[in-house]
Short mmCIF file of C-alpha atoms in Angstrom, two decimals:
data_model
loop_
_atom_site.label_atom_id
_atom_site.label_comp_id
_atom_site.label_asym_id
_atom_site.label_seq_id
_atom_site.Cartn_x
_atom_site.Cartn_y
_atom_site.Cartn_z
CA UNK A 1 -2.45 -116.55 -30.97
CA UNK A 2 -0.93 -119.52 -32.89
CA UNK A 3 2.31 -119.42 -34.77
CA UNK A 4 0.49 -120.10 -38.13
CA UNK A 5 -1.76 -117.16 -37.44
CA UNK A 6 1.23 -114.92 -36.86
CA UNK A 7 2.74 -115.90 -39.87
CA UNK A 8 -0.67 -115.43 -42.16
CA UNK A 9 -1.02 -111.99 -40.40
CA UNK A 10 2.59 -111.28 -41.34
CA UNK A 11 2.16 -112.58 -44.92
CA UNK A 12 -1.16 -110.54 -45.47
CA UNK A 13 0.20 -107.41 -43.94
CA UNK A 14 3.66 -107.42 -45.66
CA UNK A 15 4.19 -104.15 -47.56
CA UNK A 16 1.11 -102.57 -46.12
CA UNK A 17 2.78 -101.84 -42.84
CA UNK A 18 4.06 -98.44 -44.20
CA UNK A 19 0.16 -97.37 -43.94
CA UNK A 20 -0.14 -98.46 -40.57
CA UNK A 21 3.33 -96.69 -39.63
CA UNK A 22 1.79 -93.48 -41.06
CA UNK A 23 -1.34 -93.95 -39.13
CA UNK A 24 0.72 -94.05 -35.89
CA UNK A 25 2.95 -91.31 -37.05
CA UNK A 26 0.14 -89.11 -37.57
CA UNK A 27 -1.57 -89.25 -33.98
CA UNK A 28 1.10 -86.99 -32.33
CA UNK A 29 1.26 -84.26 -35.08
CA UNK A 30 -2.49 -84.28 -35.10
CA UNK A 31 -2.66 -83.77 -31.44
CA UNK A 32 0.18 -81.17 -31.80
CA UNK A 33 -1.26 -79.27 -34.79
CA UNK A 34 -4.55 -79.03 -32.91
CA UNK A 35 -2.97 -77.26 -29.93
CA UNK A 36 -1.03 -74.99 -31.91
CA UNK A 37 -3.70 -73.56 -33.69
CA UNK A 38 -6.19 -73.71 -30.81
CA UNK A 39 -3.75 -71.85 -28.51
CA UNK A 40 -2.92 -69.37 -31.27
CA UNK A 41 -6.83 -68.54 -31.78
CA UNK A 42 -7.19 -68.18 -28.15
CA UNK A 43 -3.99 -65.71 -28.14
CA UNK A 44 -5.40 -63.83 -31.21
CA UNK A 45 -9.07 -63.40 -29.45
CA UNK A 46 -7.19 -62.29 -26.32
CA UNK A 47 -4.78 -59.78 -27.82
CA UNK A 48 -6.06 -58.97 -31.37
CA UNK A 49 -3.33 -56.06 -31.64
CA UNK A 50 -0.36 -58.88 -31.47
CA UNK A 51 -2.07 -60.97 -34.71
CA UNK A 52 0.92 -60.46 -36.89
CA UNK A 53 3.41 -61.89 -34.42
CA UNK A 54 1.34 -64.66 -33.19
CA UNK A 55 0.40 -65.70 -36.83
CA UNK A 56 4.11 -65.86 -37.74
CA UNK A 57 4.95 -68.06 -34.70
CA UNK A 58 1.71 -70.01 -35.37
CA UNK A 59 2.97 -71.24 -38.78
CA UNK A 60 6.20 -71.67 -37.42
CA UNK A 61 4.85 -74.33 -34.67
CA UNK A 62 2.49 -75.68 -37.35
CA UNK A 63 5.49 -76.50 -39.65
CA UNK A 64 7.72 -77.97 -36.85
CA UNK A 65 4.72 -80.36 -35.90
CA UNK A 66 3.74 -81.19 -39.30
CA UNK A 67 7.34 -82.22 -40.17
CA UNK A 68 6.63 -85.34 -37.94
CA UNK A 69 3.81 -86.40 -39.71
CA UNK A 70 5.55 -86.05 -43.02
CA UNK A 71 8.51 -87.97 -42.00
CA UNK A 72 6.04 -90.86 -41.08
CA UNK A 73 5.08 -90.70 -44.79
CA UNK A 74 8.54 -90.66 -45.74
CA UNK A 75 10.21 -93.40 -43.69
CA UNK A 76 8.06 -96.40 -45.50
CA UNK A 77 9.57 -95.52 -48.78
CA UNK A 78 13.12 -95.44 -47.26
CA UNK A 79 12.78 -98.66 -45.65
CA UNK A 80 11.21 -100.52 -48.52
CA UNK A 81 12.44 -103.82 -48.63
CA UNK B 1 4.17 -92.61 -66.68
CA UNK B 2 2.26 -89.63 -65.69
CA UNK B 3 -1.33 -89.69 -64.40
CA UNK B 4 -2.80 -88.82 -67.71
CA UNK B 5 -1.12 -91.60 -69.65
CA UNK B 6 -2.24 -93.80 -66.90
CA UNK B 7 -5.80 -92.80 -67.01
CA UNK B 8 -5.93 -92.96 -70.77
CA UNK B 9 -4.06 -96.28 -71.22
CA UNK B 10 -5.94 -98.11 -68.44
CA UNK B 11 -9.34 -97.92 -69.80
CA UNK B 12 -10.43 -100.24 -66.94
CA UNK B 13 -13.74 -100.09 -65.36
CA UNK B 14 -14.80 -101.83 -61.80
CA UNK B 15 -16.02 -105.53 -62.48
CA UNK B 16 -13.86 -106.15 -65.60
CA UNK B 17 -11.35 -108.13 -63.69
CA UNK B 18 -8.39 -105.79 -64.58
CA UNK B 19 -7.85 -104.34 -60.74
CA UNK B 20 -7.79 -101.07 -59.60
CA UNK B 21 -4.84 -99.19 -61.31
CA UNK B 22 -3.67 -97.60 -58.01
CA UNK B 23 -1.34 -94.22 -58.24
CA UNK B 24 2.12 -95.16 -56.71
CA UNK B 25 5.52 -94.03 -56.87
CA UNK B 26 5.27 -95.04 -60.71
CA UNK B 27 2.95 -91.83 -61.04
CA UNK B 28 5.86 -89.45 -60.44
CA UNK B 29 8.21 -90.99 -63.13
CA UNK B 30 7.98 -89.71 -66.53
CA UNK B 31 9.02 -90.94 -69.94
CA UNK B 32 11.86 -88.45 -71.02
CA UNK B 33 11.09 -85.60 -73.46
CA UNK B 34 14.21 -86.03 -75.10
CA UNK B 35 17.82 -87.33 -74.12
CA UNK B 36 21.31 -86.09 -74.36
CA UNK B 37 23.31 -89.17 -73.72
CA UNK B 38 22.71 -90.41 -70.38
CA UNK B 39 20.91 -87.12 -69.44
CA UNK B 40 16.91 -87.36 -69.63
CA UNK B 41 15.00 -84.26 -69.84
CA UNK B 42 11.67 -84.83 -68.33
CA UNK B 43 8.44 -82.86 -67.50
CA UNK B 44 9.30 -81.72 -64.05
CA UNK B 45 12.33 -80.37 -65.25
CA UNK B 46 10.55 -78.57 -68.26
CA UNK B 47 8.21 -77.01 -65.78
CA UNK B 48 10.82 -75.91 -63.27
CA UNK B 49 12.49 -74.04 -66.33
CA UNK B 50 9.03 -72.59 -67.24
CA UNK B 51 8.66 -71.42 -63.57
CA UNK B 52 12.20 -69.95 -63.46
CA UNK B 53 11.40 -68.00 -66.45
CA UNK B 54 8.02 -66.84 -65.12
CA UNK B 55 9.21 -65.39 -61.99
CA UNK B 56 12.16 -63.87 -63.94
CA UNK B 57 9.92 -62.55 -66.68
CA UNK B 58 7.16 -61.43 -64.42
CA UNK B 59 9.63 -59.32 -62.14
CA UNK B 60 11.51 -57.90 -65.05
CA UNK B 61 8.22 -56.65 -66.63
CA UNK B 62 7.16 -55.44 -63.53
CA UNK B 63 10.22 -53.48 -62.37
CA UNK B 64 12.15 -52.89 -65.23
CA UNK B 65 11.07 -49.23 -65.79
CA UNK B 66 9.62 -48.39 -62.38
CA UNK B 67 7.34 -45.26 -62.06
CA UNK B 68 6.40 -43.20 -59.10
CA UNK B 69 2.62 -43.96 -59.83
CA UNK B 70 2.59 -47.81 -60.79
CA UNK B 71 0.96 -49.47 -63.54
CA UNK B 72 -1.15 -52.60 -63.26
CA UNK B 73 1.87 -54.84 -63.38
CA UNK B 74 3.99 -53.20 -61.28
CA UNK B 75 1.21 -52.74 -58.53
CA UNK B 76 0.75 -56.51 -58.52
CA UNK B 77 4.67 -56.86 -58.35
CA UNK B 78 4.91 -54.06 -55.40
CA UNK B 79 2.17 -56.17 -53.64
CA UNK B 80 4.10 -59.52 -53.81
CA UNK B 81 7.29 -57.70 -52.65
CA UNK B 82 5.77 -55.85 -49.87
CA UNK B 83 4.09 -59.24 -48.77
CA UNK B 84 7.31 -60.99 -48.35
CA UNK B 85 9.20 -57.98 -47.18
CA UNK B 86 6.69 -57.04 -44.24
CA UNK B 87 4.82 -60.27 -43.04
CA UNK B 88 8.04 -62.45 -43.54
CA UNK B 89 11.40 -60.34 -43.40
CA UNK B 90 10.37 -57.55 -41.25
CA UNK B 91 8.57 -59.81 -38.64
CA UNK B 92 11.10 -62.26 -38.38
CA UNK B 93 14.48 -60.70 -38.89
CA UNK B 94 13.75 -57.12 -38.37
CA UNK B 95 15.37 -53.97 -39.72
CA UNK B 96 18.38 -56.15 -40.89
CA UNK B 97 16.16 -58.29 -42.98
CA UNK B 98 15.69 -55.71 -45.79
CA UNK B 99 18.93 -56.74 -47.33
CA UNK B 100 17.73 -60.51 -47.82
CA UNK B 101 14.15 -59.53 -49.20
CA UNK B 102 15.24 -59.99 -52.90
CA UNK B 103 16.62 -63.45 -51.94
CA UNK B 104 13.36 -64.46 -50.03
CA UNK B 105 11.12 -63.05 -52.75
CA UNK B 106 12.63 -64.97 -55.29
CA UNK B 107 12.61 -68.07 -53.20
CA UNK B 108 8.79 -67.54 -52.25
CA UNK B 109 7.48 -66.94 -55.78
CA UNK B 110 9.66 -69.73 -57.49
CA UNK B 111 8.30 -72.37 -54.98
CA UNK B 112 4.85 -70.96 -55.24
CA UNK B 113 4.80 -71.12 -58.75
CA UNK B 114 6.29 -74.57 -59.01
CA UNK B 115 3.66 -75.61 -56.64
CA UNK B 116 0.81 -74.08 -58.56
CA UNK B 117 1.87 -76.13 -61.45
CA UNK B 118 0.04 -78.89 -59.53
CA UNK B 119 -3.33 -77.72 -60.82
CA UNK B 120 -2.64 -76.02 -64.04
CA UNK B 121 -4.36 -78.07 -66.69
CA UNK B 122 -1.56 -79.78 -69.05
CA UNK B 123 0.93 -79.23 -66.56
CA UNK B 124 -1.01 -80.86 -63.63
CA UNK B 125 2.63 -81.97 -61.86
CA UNK B 126 4.24 -80.23 -58.75
CA UNK B 127 8.06 -80.21 -59.70
CA UNK B 128 8.62 -80.23 -56.07
CA UNK B 129 7.35 -83.95 -55.77
CA UNK B 130 10.55 -85.08 -57.04
CA UNK B 131 12.89 -84.85 -54.12
CA UNK B 132 15.72 -83.25 -56.04
CA UNK B 133 13.94 -79.99 -56.40
CA UNK B 134 13.50 -79.35 -52.69
CA UNK B 135 16.94 -80.33 -51.88
CA UNK B 136 18.57 -77.97 -54.29
CA UNK B 137 16.23 -75.04 -52.63
CA UNK B 138 17.00 -76.43 -49.39
CA UNK B 139 20.88 -76.60 -50.21
CA UNK B 140 20.58 -72.92 -51.35
CA UNK B 141 18.90 -71.94 -47.76
CA UNK B 142 21.48 -74.05 -46.07
CA UNK B 143 24.63 -72.68 -47.86
CA UNK B 144 23.27 -69.04 -47.07
CA UNK B 145 22.62 -70.10 -43.33
CA UNK B 146 26.20 -71.23 -43.37
CA UNK B 147 27.87 -68.46 -45.00
CA UNK B 148 26.09 -65.83 -42.87
CA UNK B 149 26.74 -67.45 -39.72
CA UNK B 150 30.51 -67.80 -40.30
CA UNK B 151 30.56 -64.21 -41.70
CA UNK B 152 28.98 -62.49 -38.88
CA UNK B 153 30.50 -64.36 -36.05
CA UNK B 154 34.07 -65.72 -37.54
CA UNK B 155 35.00 -69.05 -37.25
CA UNK B 156 35.04 -69.82 -33.36
CA UNK B 157 31.94 -67.63 -33.04
CA UNK B 158 30.22 -69.21 -35.86
CA UNK B 159 30.62 -72.67 -34.35
CA UNK B 160 29.81 -71.67 -30.91
CA UNK B 161 26.39 -70.06 -32.52
CA UNK B 162 25.72 -73.37 -33.92
CA UNK B 163 26.34 -75.80 -31.22
CA UNK B 164 26.51 -73.47 -27.87
CA UNK B 165 23.70 -72.32 -25.55
CA UNK B 166 24.88 -70.29 -22.48
CA UNK B 167 24.06 -70.65 -18.96
CA UNK B 168 23.52 -74.24 -18.92
CA UNK B 169 24.60 -76.79 -15.92
CA UNK B 170 27.81 -78.23 -16.41
CA UNK B 171 26.74 -82.05 -16.67
CA UNK B 172 24.13 -81.08 -19.60
CA UNK B 173 26.68 -79.56 -21.82
CA UNK B 174 27.74 -82.48 -23.95
CA UNK B 175 24.18 -83.62 -24.58
CA UNK B 176 23.00 -80.20 -25.44
CA UNK B 177 26.04 -79.50 -27.74
CA UNK B 178 25.29 -82.88 -29.49
CA UNK B 179 21.56 -81.99 -29.77
CA UNK B 180 22.03 -78.62 -31.17
CA UNK B 181 24.66 -79.41 -33.94
CA UNK B 182 22.20 -82.34 -34.89
CA UNK B 183 19.36 -79.99 -35.02
CA UNK B 184 21.26 -76.95 -36.86
CA UNK B 185 23.37 -78.82 -39.18
CA UNK B 186 21.49 -82.06 -40.04
CA UNK B 187 17.85 -81.82 -39.23
CA UNK B 188 17.17 -78.38 -40.27
CA UNK B 189 18.13 -78.67 -44.16
CA UNK B 190 16.43 -82.23 -44.23
CA UNK B 191 13.26 -81.18 -42.78
CA UNK B 192 13.26 -78.07 -44.80
CA UNK B 193 13.34 -80.24 -48.12
CA UNK B 194 11.24 -83.13 -46.64
CA UNK B 195 8.21 -80.64 -45.70
CA UNK B 196 8.03 -79.37 -49.23
CA UNK B 197 8.69 -82.67 -50.95
CA UNK B 198 6.08 -84.59 -48.65
CA UNK B 199 3.38 -82.39 -49.05
CA UNK B 200 3.42 -81.93 -52.77
CA UNK B 201 3.84 -85.50 -52.92
CA UNK B 202 1.04 -86.23 -50.86
CA UNK B 203 -1.16 -83.68 -52.50
CA UNK B 204 -0.47 -85.00 -56.12
CA UNK B 205 -1.09 -88.33 -54.97
CA UNK B 206 -4.50 -87.50 -53.59
CA UNK B 207 -5.66 -85.91 -56.67
CA UNK B 208 -4.37 -88.63 -58.59
CA UNK B 209 -5.98 -91.15 -56.52
CA UNK B 210 -9.45 -89.59 -56.75
CA UNK B 211 -9.26 -88.81 -60.47
CA UNK B 212 -8.22 -92.50 -61.32
CA UNK B 213 -11.05 -93.65 -58.86
CA UNK B 214 -13.60 -91.58 -60.71
CA UNK B 215 -12.76 -93.12 -64.10
CA UNK B 216 -12.46 -96.53 -62.64
CA UNK B 217 -15.77 -96.55 -61.08
CA UNK B 218 -17.62 -95.15 -64.17
CA UNK B 219 -19.81 -97.82 -65.26
CA UNK B 220 -23.32 -98.15 -66.10
CA UNK B 221 -24.37 -99.38 -62.81
CA UNK B 222 -25.26 -97.67 -59.59
CA UNK B 223 -21.58 -97.09 -58.86
CA UNK B 224 -21.67 -94.02 -61.02
CA UNK B 225 -23.08 -92.25 -57.99
CA UNK B 226 -19.84 -93.43 -56.17
CA UNK B 227 -17.82 -92.09 -59.03
CA UNK B 228 -19.66 -88.76 -58.78
CA UNK B 229 -18.87 -88.56 -55.32
CA UNK B 230 -14.98 -89.44 -55.98
CA UNK B 231 -15.09 -86.54 -58.76
CA UNK B 232 -16.50 -84.20 -56.20
CA UNK B 233 -13.60 -85.18 -53.65
CA UNK B 234 -10.87 -84.65 -56.60
CA UNK B 235 -12.47 -80.89 -57.19
CA UNK B 236 -12.54 -80.45 -53.43
CA UNK B 237 -8.88 -81.83 -53.07
CA UNK B 238 -8.00 -79.42 -55.95
CA UNK B 239 -9.12 -76.53 -53.82
CA UNK B 240 -7.64 -77.68 -50.68
CA UNK B 241 -4.33 -77.90 -52.62
CA UNK B 242 -4.50 -74.20 -53.67
CA UNK B 243 -4.14 -73.51 -49.99
CA UNK B 244 -1.62 -76.04 -49.08
CA UNK B 245 0.62 -74.59 -52.17
CA UNK B 246 0.71 -71.03 -50.84
CA UNK B 247 0.98 -72.19 -47.05
CA UNK B 248 4.01 -74.55 -48.13
CA UNK B 249 5.61 -71.49 -50.11
CA UNK B 250 5.15 -69.28 -47.11
CA UNK B 251 6.43 -71.57 -44.70
CA UNK B 252 9.60 -72.56 -46.66
CA UNK B 253 10.51 -68.61 -46.69
CA UNK B 254 9.33 -68.02 -43.33
CA UNK B 255 11.83 -70.67 -42.05
CA UNK B 256 14.51 -69.43 -44.44
CA UNK B 257 14.17 -66.09 -42.89
CA UNK B 258 14.24 -67.57 -39.26
CA UNK B 259 17.42 -69.38 -40.40
CA UNK B 260 19.10 -66.10 -41.65
CA UNK B 261 17.75 -64.48 -38.19
CA UNK B 262 19.68 -67.08 -36.24
CA UNK B 263 22.92 -66.61 -38.27
CA UNK B 264 23.00 -62.90 -37.85
CA UNK B 265 21.81 -62.38 -34.48
CA UNK B 266 24.07 -60.89 -31.98
CA UNK B 267 25.23 -63.59 -29.36
CA UNK B 268 22.80 -66.39 -28.33
#
């Protein structure tokens, strides 16, 4: 890739990198939230009588995963040039 | 400029060379309703005060004269109260949690009402999408957390509760102490505030985005079909927001009670 092309790419993506950053930041939490809910449903199906405890902990795990994606949403605003 | 004025003032449709009036951070800035000196009283503040009055008024009306056989209003109030007491306080803190149920109930209903304001016609703005409101709520929880930690364990025990995990191999201790300190004293209140703020921010942004796009695409061409699709998505997002609003209020209260539980538990 030539230097001009790199410069052109940098000029056209300037200010839009926040969207790319959010896209990257959403990958991990996406997998994490899927695991949290998947395993919780599995646990609930195995032991329906333990449902209240599982549900509470499911939302806890969900919240801890979710905040990573939300930090990805926040960071572009913080580092706005 | 709010979303409504944005829609009304733009008057802009596709193929008119005026560009898409994309919502952004400016969608969250309001012209002050009135100003006292340099203090501007804006719509989010008004909504927050209305929510406060709603919560206080509702519980006052429900529980001012409690009867053994509850009336309709008292019944609704009791359902709300027992929801927080059973599924949050009892579940997480246990028997000791009964003392903190009023605090948690107030937080839950205040946050929930503030979030619901996002979809009430004419209000249509979640106050929690201005960062100061979640920060104030998180600060409230954080102060409670710190107070209970030091009250239950004393100064030495409180510090130990915040940074220490017993039974670690020696070389790991400095690292874990540092991590625990960052986790308990910095990350916890920060993420508590950011979680509520970012959810409400993103949700409001989505609804505004699709509403503006509906208006923008509304032209006497085939693009009206796309406009209809955008309108449908706006409705769908509104319905989705109802779920998210409840969930965020629930999670905020759940985390507050988990912090309280961490503060008052015996030993680590």
